[in-house]
Coordinates of C-alpha atoms and ligand atoms in Angstrom, one line a residue:
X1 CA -4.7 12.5 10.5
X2 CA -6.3 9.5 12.0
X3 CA -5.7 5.7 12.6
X4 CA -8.4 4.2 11.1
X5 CA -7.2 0.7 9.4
X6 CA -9.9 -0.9 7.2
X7 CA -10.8 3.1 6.2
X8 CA -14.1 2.3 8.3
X9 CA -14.2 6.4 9.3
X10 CA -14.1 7.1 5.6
X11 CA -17.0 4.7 4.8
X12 CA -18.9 6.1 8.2
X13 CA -18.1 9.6 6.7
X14 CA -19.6 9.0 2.9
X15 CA -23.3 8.0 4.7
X16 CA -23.0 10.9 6.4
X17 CA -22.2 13.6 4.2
X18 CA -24.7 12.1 2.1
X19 CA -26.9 12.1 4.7
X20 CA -25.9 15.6 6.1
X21 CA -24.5 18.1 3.4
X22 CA -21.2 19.1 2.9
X23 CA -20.6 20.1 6.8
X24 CA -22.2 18.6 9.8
X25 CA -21.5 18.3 13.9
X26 CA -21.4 14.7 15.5
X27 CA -20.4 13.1 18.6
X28 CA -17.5 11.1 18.5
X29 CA -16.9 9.4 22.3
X30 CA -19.1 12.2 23.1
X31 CA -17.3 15.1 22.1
X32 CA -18.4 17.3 19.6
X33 CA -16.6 17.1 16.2
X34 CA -17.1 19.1 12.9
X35 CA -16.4 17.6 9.7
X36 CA -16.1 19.3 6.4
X37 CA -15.8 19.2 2.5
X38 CA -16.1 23.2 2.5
X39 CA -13.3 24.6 1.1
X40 CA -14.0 27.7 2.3
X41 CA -13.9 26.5 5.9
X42 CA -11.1 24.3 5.3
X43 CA -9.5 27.7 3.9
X44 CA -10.1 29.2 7.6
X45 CA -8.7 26.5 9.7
X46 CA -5.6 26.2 7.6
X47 CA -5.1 30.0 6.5
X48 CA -7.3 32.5 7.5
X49 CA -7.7 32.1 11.2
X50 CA -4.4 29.7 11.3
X51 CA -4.1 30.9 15.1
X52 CA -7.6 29.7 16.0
X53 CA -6.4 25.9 15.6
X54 CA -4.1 23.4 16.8
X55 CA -3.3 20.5 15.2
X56 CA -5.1 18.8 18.3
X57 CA -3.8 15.3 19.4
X58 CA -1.1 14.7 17.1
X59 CA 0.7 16.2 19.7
X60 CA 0.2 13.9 22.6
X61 CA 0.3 10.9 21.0
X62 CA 3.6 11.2 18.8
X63 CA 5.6 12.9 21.3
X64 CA 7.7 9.9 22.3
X65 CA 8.5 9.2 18.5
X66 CA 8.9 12.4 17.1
X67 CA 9.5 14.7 20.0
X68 CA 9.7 18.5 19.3
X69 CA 9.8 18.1 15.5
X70 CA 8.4 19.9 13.0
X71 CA 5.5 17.4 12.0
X72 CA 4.4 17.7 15.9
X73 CA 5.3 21.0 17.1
X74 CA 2.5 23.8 17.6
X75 CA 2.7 27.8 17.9
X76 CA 5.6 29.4 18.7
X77 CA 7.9 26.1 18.6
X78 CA 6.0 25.4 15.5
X79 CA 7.1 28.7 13.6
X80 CA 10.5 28.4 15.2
X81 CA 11.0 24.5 13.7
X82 CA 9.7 25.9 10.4
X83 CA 12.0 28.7 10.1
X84 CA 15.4 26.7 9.6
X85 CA 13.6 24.1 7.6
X86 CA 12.0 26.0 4.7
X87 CA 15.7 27.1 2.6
X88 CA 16.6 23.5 3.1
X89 CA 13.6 22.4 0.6
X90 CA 14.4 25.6 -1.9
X91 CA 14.6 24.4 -5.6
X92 CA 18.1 23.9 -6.3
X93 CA 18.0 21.1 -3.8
X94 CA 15.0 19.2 -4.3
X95 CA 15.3 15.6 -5.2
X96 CA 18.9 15.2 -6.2
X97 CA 18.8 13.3 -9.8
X98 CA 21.8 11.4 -9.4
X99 CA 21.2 10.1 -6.0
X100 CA 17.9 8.7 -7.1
X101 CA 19.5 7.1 -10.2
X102 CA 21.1 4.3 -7.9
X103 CA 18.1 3.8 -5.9
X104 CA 15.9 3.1 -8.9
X105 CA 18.7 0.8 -10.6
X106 CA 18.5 -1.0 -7.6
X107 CA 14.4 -1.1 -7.6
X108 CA 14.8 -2.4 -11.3
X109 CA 17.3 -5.2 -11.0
X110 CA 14.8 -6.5 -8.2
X111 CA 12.1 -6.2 -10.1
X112 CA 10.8 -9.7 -11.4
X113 CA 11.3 -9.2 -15.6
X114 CA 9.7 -12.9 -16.4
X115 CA 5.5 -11.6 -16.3
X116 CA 5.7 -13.0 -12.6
X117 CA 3.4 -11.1 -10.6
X118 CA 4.8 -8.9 -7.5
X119 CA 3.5 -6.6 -5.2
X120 CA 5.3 -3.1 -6.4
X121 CA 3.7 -1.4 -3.2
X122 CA 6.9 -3.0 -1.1
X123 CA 9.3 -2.0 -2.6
X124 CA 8.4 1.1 -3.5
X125 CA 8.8 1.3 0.4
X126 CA 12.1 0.6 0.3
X127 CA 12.7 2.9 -2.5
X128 CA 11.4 5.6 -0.6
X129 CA 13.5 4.7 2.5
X130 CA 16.7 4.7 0.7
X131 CA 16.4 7.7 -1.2
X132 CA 15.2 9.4 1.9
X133 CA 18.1 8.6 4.2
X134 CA 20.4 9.3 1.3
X135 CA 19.2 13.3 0.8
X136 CA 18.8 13.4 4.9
X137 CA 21.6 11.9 6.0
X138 CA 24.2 11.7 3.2
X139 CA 24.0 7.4 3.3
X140 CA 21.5 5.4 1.8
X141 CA 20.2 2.4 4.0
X142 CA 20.1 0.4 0.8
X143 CA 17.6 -1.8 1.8
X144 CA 17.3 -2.4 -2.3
X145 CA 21.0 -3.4 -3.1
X146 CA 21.8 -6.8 -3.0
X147 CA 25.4 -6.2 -1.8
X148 CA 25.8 -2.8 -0.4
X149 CA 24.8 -1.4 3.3
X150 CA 26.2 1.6 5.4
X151 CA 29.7 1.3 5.9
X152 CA 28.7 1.5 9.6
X153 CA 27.3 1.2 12.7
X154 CA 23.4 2.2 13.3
X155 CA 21.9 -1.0 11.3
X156 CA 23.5 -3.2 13.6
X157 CA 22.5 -1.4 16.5
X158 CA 18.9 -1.7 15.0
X159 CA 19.2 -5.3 14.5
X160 CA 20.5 -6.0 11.2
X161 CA 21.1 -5.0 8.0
X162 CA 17.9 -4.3 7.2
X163 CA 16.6 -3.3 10.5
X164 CA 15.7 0.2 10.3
X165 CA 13.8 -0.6 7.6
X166 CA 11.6 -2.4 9.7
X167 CA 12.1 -0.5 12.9
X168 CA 10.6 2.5 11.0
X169 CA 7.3 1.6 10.2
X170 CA 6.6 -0.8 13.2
X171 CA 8.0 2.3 15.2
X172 CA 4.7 4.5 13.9
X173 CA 2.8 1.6 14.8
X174 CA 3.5 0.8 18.6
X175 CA 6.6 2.6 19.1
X176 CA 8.5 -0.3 20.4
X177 CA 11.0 0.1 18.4
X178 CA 11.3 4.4 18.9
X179 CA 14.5 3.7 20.4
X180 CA 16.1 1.8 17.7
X181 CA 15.0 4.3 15.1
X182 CA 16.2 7.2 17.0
X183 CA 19.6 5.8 17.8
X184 CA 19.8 5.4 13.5
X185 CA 19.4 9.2 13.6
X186 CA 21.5 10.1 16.6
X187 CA 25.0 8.1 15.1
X188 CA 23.9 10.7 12.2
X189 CA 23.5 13.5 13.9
X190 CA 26.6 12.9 16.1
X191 CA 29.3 11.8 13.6
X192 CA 28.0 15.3 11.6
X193 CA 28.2 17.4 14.6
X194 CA 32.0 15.9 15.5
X195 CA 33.1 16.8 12.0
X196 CA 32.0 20.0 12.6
X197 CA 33.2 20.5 15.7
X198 CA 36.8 18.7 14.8
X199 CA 37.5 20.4 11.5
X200 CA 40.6 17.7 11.6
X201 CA 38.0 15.2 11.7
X202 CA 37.6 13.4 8.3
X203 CA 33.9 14.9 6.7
X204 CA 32.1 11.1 5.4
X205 CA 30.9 13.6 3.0
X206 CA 33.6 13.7 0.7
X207 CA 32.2 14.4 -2.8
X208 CA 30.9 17.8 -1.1
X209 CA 26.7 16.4 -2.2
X210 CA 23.7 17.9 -0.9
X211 CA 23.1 16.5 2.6
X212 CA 20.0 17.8 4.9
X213 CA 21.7 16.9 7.9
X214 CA 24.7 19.2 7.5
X215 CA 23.2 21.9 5.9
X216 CA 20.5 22.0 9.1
X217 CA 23.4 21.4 11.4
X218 CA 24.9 25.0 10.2
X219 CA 21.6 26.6 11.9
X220 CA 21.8 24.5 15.2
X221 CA 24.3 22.0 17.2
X222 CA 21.4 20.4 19.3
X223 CA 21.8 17.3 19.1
X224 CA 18.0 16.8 20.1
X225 CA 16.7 19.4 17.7
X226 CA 18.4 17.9 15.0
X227 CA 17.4 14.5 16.0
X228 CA 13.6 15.2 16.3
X229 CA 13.7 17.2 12.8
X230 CA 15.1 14.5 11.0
X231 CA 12.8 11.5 12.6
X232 CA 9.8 13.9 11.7
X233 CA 11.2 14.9 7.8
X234 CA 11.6 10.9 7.5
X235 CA 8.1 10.4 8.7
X236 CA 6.6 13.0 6.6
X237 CA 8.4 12.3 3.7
X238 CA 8.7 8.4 3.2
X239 CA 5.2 6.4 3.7
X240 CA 3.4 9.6 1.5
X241 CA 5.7 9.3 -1.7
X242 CA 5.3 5.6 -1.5
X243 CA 1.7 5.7 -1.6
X244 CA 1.9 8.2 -4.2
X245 CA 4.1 5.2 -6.3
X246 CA 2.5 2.3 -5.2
X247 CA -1.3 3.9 -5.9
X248 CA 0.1 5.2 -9.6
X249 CA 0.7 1.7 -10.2
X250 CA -2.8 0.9 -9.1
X251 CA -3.8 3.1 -12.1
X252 CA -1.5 2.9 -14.9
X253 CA -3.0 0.5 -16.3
X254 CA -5.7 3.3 -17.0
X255 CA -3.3 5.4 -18.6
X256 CA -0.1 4.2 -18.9
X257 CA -0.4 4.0 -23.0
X258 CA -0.7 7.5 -23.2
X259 CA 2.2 8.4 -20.6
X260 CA 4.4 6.4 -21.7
X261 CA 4.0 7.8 -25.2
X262 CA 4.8 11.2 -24.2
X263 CA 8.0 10.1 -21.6
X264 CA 9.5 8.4 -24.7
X265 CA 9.1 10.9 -26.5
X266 CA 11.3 13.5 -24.3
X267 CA 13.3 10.6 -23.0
X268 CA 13.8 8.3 -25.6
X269 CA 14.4 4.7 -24.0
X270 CA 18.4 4.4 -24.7
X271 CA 18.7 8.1 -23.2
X272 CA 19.1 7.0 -19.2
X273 CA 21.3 9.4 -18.1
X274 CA 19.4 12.7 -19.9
X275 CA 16.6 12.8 -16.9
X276 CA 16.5 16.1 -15.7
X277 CA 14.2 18.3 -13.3
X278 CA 13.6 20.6 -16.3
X279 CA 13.0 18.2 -18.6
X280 CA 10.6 16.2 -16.0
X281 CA 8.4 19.3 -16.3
X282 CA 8.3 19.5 -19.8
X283 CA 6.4 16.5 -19.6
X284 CA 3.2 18.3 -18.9
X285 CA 0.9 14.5 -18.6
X286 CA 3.1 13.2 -15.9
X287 CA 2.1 16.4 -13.6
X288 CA -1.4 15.2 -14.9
X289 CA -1.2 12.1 -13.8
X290 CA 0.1 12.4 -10.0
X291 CA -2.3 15.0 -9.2
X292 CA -5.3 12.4 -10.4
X293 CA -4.1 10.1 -8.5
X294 CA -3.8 12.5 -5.4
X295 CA -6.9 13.6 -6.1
X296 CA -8.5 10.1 -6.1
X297 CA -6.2 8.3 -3.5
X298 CA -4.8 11.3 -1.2
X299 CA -1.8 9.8 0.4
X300 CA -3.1 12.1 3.4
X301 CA -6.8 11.2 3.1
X302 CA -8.4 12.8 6.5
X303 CA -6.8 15.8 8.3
X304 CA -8.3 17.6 11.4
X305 CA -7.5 20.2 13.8
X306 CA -8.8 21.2 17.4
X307 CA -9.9 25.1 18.2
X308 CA -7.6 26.9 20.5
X309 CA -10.5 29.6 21.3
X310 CA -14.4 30.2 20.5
X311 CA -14.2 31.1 16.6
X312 CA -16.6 30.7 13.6
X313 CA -16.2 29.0 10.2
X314 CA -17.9 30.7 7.2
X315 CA -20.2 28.0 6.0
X316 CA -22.7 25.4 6.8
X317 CA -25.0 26.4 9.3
X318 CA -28.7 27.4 9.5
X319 CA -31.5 26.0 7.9
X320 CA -29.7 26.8 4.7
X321 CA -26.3 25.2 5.1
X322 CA -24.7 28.6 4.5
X323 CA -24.5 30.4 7.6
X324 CA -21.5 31.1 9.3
X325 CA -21.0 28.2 12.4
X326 CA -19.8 28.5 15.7
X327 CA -16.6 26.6 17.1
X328 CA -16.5 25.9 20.8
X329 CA -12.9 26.2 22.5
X330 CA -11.6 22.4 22.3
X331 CA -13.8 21.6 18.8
X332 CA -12.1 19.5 17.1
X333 CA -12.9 20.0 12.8
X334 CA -11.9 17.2 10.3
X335 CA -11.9 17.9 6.6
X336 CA -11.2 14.4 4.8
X337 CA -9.3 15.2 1.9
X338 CA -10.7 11.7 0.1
X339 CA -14.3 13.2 -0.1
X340 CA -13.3 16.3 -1.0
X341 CA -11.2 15.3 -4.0
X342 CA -14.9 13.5 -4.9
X343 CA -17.1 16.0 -4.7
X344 CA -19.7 15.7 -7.9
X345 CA -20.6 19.1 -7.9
X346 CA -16.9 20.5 -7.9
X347 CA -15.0 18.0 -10.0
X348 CA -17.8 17.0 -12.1
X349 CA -20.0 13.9 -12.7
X350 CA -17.4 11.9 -13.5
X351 CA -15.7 12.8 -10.1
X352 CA -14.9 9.4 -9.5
X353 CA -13.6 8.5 -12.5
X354 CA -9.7 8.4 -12.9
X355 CA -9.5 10.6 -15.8
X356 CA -5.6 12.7 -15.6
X357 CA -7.6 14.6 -19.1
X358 CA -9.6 17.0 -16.6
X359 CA -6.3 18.7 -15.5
X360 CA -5.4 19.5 -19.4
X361 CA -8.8 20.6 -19.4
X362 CA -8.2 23.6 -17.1
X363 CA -9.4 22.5 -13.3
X364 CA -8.2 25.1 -11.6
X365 CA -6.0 23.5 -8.0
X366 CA -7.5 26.1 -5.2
X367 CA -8.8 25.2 -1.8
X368 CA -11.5 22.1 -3.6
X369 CA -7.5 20.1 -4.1
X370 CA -5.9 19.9 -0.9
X371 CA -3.1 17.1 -1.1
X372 CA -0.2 19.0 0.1
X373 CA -2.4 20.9 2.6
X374 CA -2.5 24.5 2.4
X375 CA -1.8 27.6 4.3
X376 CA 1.2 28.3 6.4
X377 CA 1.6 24.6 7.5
X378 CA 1.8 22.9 3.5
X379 CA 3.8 20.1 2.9
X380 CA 7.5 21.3 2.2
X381 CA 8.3 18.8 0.2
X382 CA 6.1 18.8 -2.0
X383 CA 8.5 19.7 -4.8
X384 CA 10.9 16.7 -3.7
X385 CA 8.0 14.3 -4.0
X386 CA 6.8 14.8 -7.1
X387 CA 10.2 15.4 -8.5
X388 CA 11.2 12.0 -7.3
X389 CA 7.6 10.1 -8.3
X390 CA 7.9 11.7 -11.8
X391 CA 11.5 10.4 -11.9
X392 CA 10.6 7.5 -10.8
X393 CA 7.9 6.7 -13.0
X394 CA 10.0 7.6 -16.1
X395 CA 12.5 5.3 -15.6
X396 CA 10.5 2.5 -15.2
X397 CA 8.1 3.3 -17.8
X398 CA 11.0 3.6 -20.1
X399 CA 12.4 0.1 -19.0
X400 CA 8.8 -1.8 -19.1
X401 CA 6.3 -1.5 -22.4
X402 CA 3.8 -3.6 -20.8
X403 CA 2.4 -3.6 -17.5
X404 CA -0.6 -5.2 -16.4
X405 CA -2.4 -4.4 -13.1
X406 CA -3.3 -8.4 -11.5
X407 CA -5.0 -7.0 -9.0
X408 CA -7.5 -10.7 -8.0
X409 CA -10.3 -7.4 -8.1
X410 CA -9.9 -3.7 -8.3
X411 CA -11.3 -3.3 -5.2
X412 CA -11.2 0.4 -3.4
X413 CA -7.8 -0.1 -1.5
X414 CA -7.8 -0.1 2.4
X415 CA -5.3 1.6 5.0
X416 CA -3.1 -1.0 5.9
X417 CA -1.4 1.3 8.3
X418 CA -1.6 4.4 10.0
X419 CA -1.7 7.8 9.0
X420 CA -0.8 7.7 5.4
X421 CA -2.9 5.5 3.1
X422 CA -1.6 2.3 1.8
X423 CA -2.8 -0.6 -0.1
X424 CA -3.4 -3.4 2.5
X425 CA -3.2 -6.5 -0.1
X426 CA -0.7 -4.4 -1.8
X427 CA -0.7 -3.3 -5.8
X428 CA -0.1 -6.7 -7.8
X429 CA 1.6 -5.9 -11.4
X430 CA 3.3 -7.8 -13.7
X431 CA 6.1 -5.8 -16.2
X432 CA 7.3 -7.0 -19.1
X433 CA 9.6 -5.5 -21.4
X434 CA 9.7 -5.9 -25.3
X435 CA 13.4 -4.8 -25.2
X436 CA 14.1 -8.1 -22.5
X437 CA 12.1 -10.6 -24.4
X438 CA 14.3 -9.0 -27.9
X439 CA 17.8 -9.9 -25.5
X440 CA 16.9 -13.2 -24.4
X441 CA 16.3 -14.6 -28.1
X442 CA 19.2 -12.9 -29.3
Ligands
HEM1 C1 3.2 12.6 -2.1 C2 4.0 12.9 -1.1 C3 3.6 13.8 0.0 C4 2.3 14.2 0.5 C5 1.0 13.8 -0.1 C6 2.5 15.0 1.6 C7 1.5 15.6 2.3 C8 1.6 16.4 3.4 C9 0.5 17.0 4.2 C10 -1.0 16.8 3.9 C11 1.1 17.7 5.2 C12 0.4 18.5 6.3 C13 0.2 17.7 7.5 C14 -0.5 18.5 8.6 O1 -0.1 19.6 9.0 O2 -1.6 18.1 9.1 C15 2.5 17.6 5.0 C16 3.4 18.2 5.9 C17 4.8 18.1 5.7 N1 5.5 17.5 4.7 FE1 4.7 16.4 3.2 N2 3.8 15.2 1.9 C18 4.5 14.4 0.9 C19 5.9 14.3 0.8 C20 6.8 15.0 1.6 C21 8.2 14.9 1.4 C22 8.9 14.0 0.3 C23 8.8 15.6 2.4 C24 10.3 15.9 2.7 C25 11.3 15.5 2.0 C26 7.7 16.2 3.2 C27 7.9 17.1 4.2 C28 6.8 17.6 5.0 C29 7.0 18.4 6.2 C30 8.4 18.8 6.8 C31 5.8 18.7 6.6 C32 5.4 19.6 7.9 C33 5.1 21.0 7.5 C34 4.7 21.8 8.7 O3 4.1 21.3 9.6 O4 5.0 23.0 8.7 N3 6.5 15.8 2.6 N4 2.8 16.8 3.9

């Protein structure tokens, strides 16, 4: 993962895979770097020789943020943060429904229902915030309800009500405000540890709902550990599902008739409350549709990895491109995800069309689709995220009929900020809703 702002590397990289092949050494600040659209040596960086690579500077640079956590831990600290973590993202507790259902209630009463044009990309942001703190923490930041915040104390201590909202993203920026947004997590982490430790201590949990924070909390009392994994789970789990929103909306225009065919047809549009996970996957085009526009717009478009020892990767050496290479100890190997995903002789000659048909059509997901990452280290939530963006997506597509993309050009969309890609001039829509205009002349 990479800073790179106005996706300059990404534009450098296209020349030079065209120019190169599919993998090829450089200097970068005069150290020797290896990038690759192989899957086969992306599969040995990420699976097969897993132990050969670290996940190189990540480490150094986010420590003050994200301390020991998951997202920024390596080896043995690594396996050990992974451990407690993985039962916590089972199935049962994935993306609780009914927690969402007030977050995206909230999104649509803020939406603008007059054909004004907006930028969704914002406050699918905010979305993602709220319904992330909810399932971590057990209370909502609300940064989307008019008139409720926290009952208490941690957005004033980060400077407002909406204050951690901010805090959080200009936090993975400069970390000026790391402080702020790990005090948010500590009054979490400590008001859970006291009512664990003083069982006469009123739980804030009453109605007994799935809360990350407690149920880590039953594997460990540190108070850092806990801290760091939840600062890291926030980090890995908010900017990515937005960009997985805010860049559907970029494309529904493209295909919106057909999807919203098929989600009215399993959720007819006077049917709110009948959204469930099962049903979600019934819907067989929505699953289409996100993993196009992963595949196109990657919220994680360039990963990379440094080698621990002297190793090899299968492919793309010699005079043919096909012999196995050589990795120096300290090599660093970036595979960007972007160019993979666009790859004309793996995904077709349409490979840059968005086109959600060519999953229907049997592409088969292996080491060539690489969203989630792979190997040991994939994303686990994966199963959240699309749970929630296919939630998400049904209930607006069931409350708007029309939507128009009023983009001033459908330019390719730049990172606005760091690691995960966003749209820098945002995703301009207007919504409109047959059912609305009906209400207002009756
Ligand atoms: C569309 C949304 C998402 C995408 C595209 C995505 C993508 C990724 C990728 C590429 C990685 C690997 C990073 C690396 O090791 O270099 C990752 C790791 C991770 N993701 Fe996600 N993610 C998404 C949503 C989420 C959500 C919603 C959560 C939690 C609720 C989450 C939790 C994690 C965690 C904990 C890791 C670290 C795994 C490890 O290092 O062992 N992700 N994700």
């Amino acid at each position: 993962m990479v800073v790179d702002r106005d996706m300059s590397v990404l534009r450098f990289l296209d020349e030079e895979f065209r120019k190169y092949g599919m993998t090829f050494e450089h200097k970068v600040l005069g150290e020797s770097q290896i990038a690759t659209i192989e899957p086969e040596n992306v599969k040995t960086v990420l699976a097969t020789k897993f132990s050969d690579f670290s996940i190189s500077l990540r480490q150094k640079a986010f420590y003050p943020l994200l301390g020991d956590g998951i997202i920024n831990a390596d080896g043995e600290l690594w396996s050990h943060s992974r451990a407690p973590l993985r039962p916590q993202f089972s199935r049962e507790q994935v993306a609780d429904i009914k927690s969402l259902r007030e977050h995206v209630n909230h999104l649509i009463a803020a939406l603008p229902k007059d054909k004004t044009a907006f930028d969704i990309q914002e406050l699918f942001f905010r979305l993602t915030l709220d319904s992330a703190t909810e399932f971590l923490f057990g209370e909502s930041t609300n940064s989307l309800s008019p008139n409720s915040s926290p009952a208490s104390g941690p957005l004033a201590a980060c400077g407002g009500e909406r204050g951690f909202a901010d805090a959080f993203p200009l936090s993975l920026g400069y970390f000026i405000y790391r402080a702020r947004a790990q005090d948010f997590i500590l009054y979490y982490v400590d008001r859970v540890l006291d009512a664990k430790s003083n069982p006469k201590h009123q739980n804030p949990n009453e109605n007994k709902r799935y809360v990350f924070l407690e149920a880590l909390a039953e594997e460990t009392r540190d108070r850092k550990i806990l801290r760091d994994q939840l600062l890291n789970i926030l980090l890995a789990s908010r900017d990515t599902t937005a960009s997985l929103l805010t860049s559907s909306f970029y494309y529904l225009p493209e295909a919106g008739s057909r999807l919203r065919q098929e989600i009215i047809e399993v959720f007819p549009i006077e049917e709110k409350d009948s959204i469930t996970l099962e049903k979600l996957r019934e819907v067989k085009y929505i699953r289409y549709f996100l993993n196009e526009v992963m595949r196109l717009l990657p919220p994680v478009s360039l990963n990379g990895r440094i080698a621990v020892k002297d190793t090899t990767l299968p492919t793309g050496g010699g005079p043919d491109h096909k012999s196995p290479i050589l990795v120096k100890k300290g090599m660093r190997i970036i595979w960007p995800v972007w160019h993979m995903h666009r790859r004309t002789d793996v995904w077709g000659t349409d490979a840059h069309e968005f086109r959600p048909e060519r999953w229907e059509e049997g592409v088969k997901k292996g080491w060539n689709y690489l969203p989630f990452n792979g190997g040991p280290r994939t994303c686990l939530g994966q199963q959240y995220a699309l749970a929630e963006s296919s939630y998400v997506l049904v209930r607006l597509l069931q409350q708007f009929d029309i939507l128009e993309n009023v983009q001033p050009e459908i330019t390719l969309p730049r990172y606005k900020a760091y690691l995960v890609l966003s749209h820098k001039d945002g995703v301009q829509v207007r919504l409109w809703s047959s059912s609305f205009s009906r209400s207002l002349r009756e």
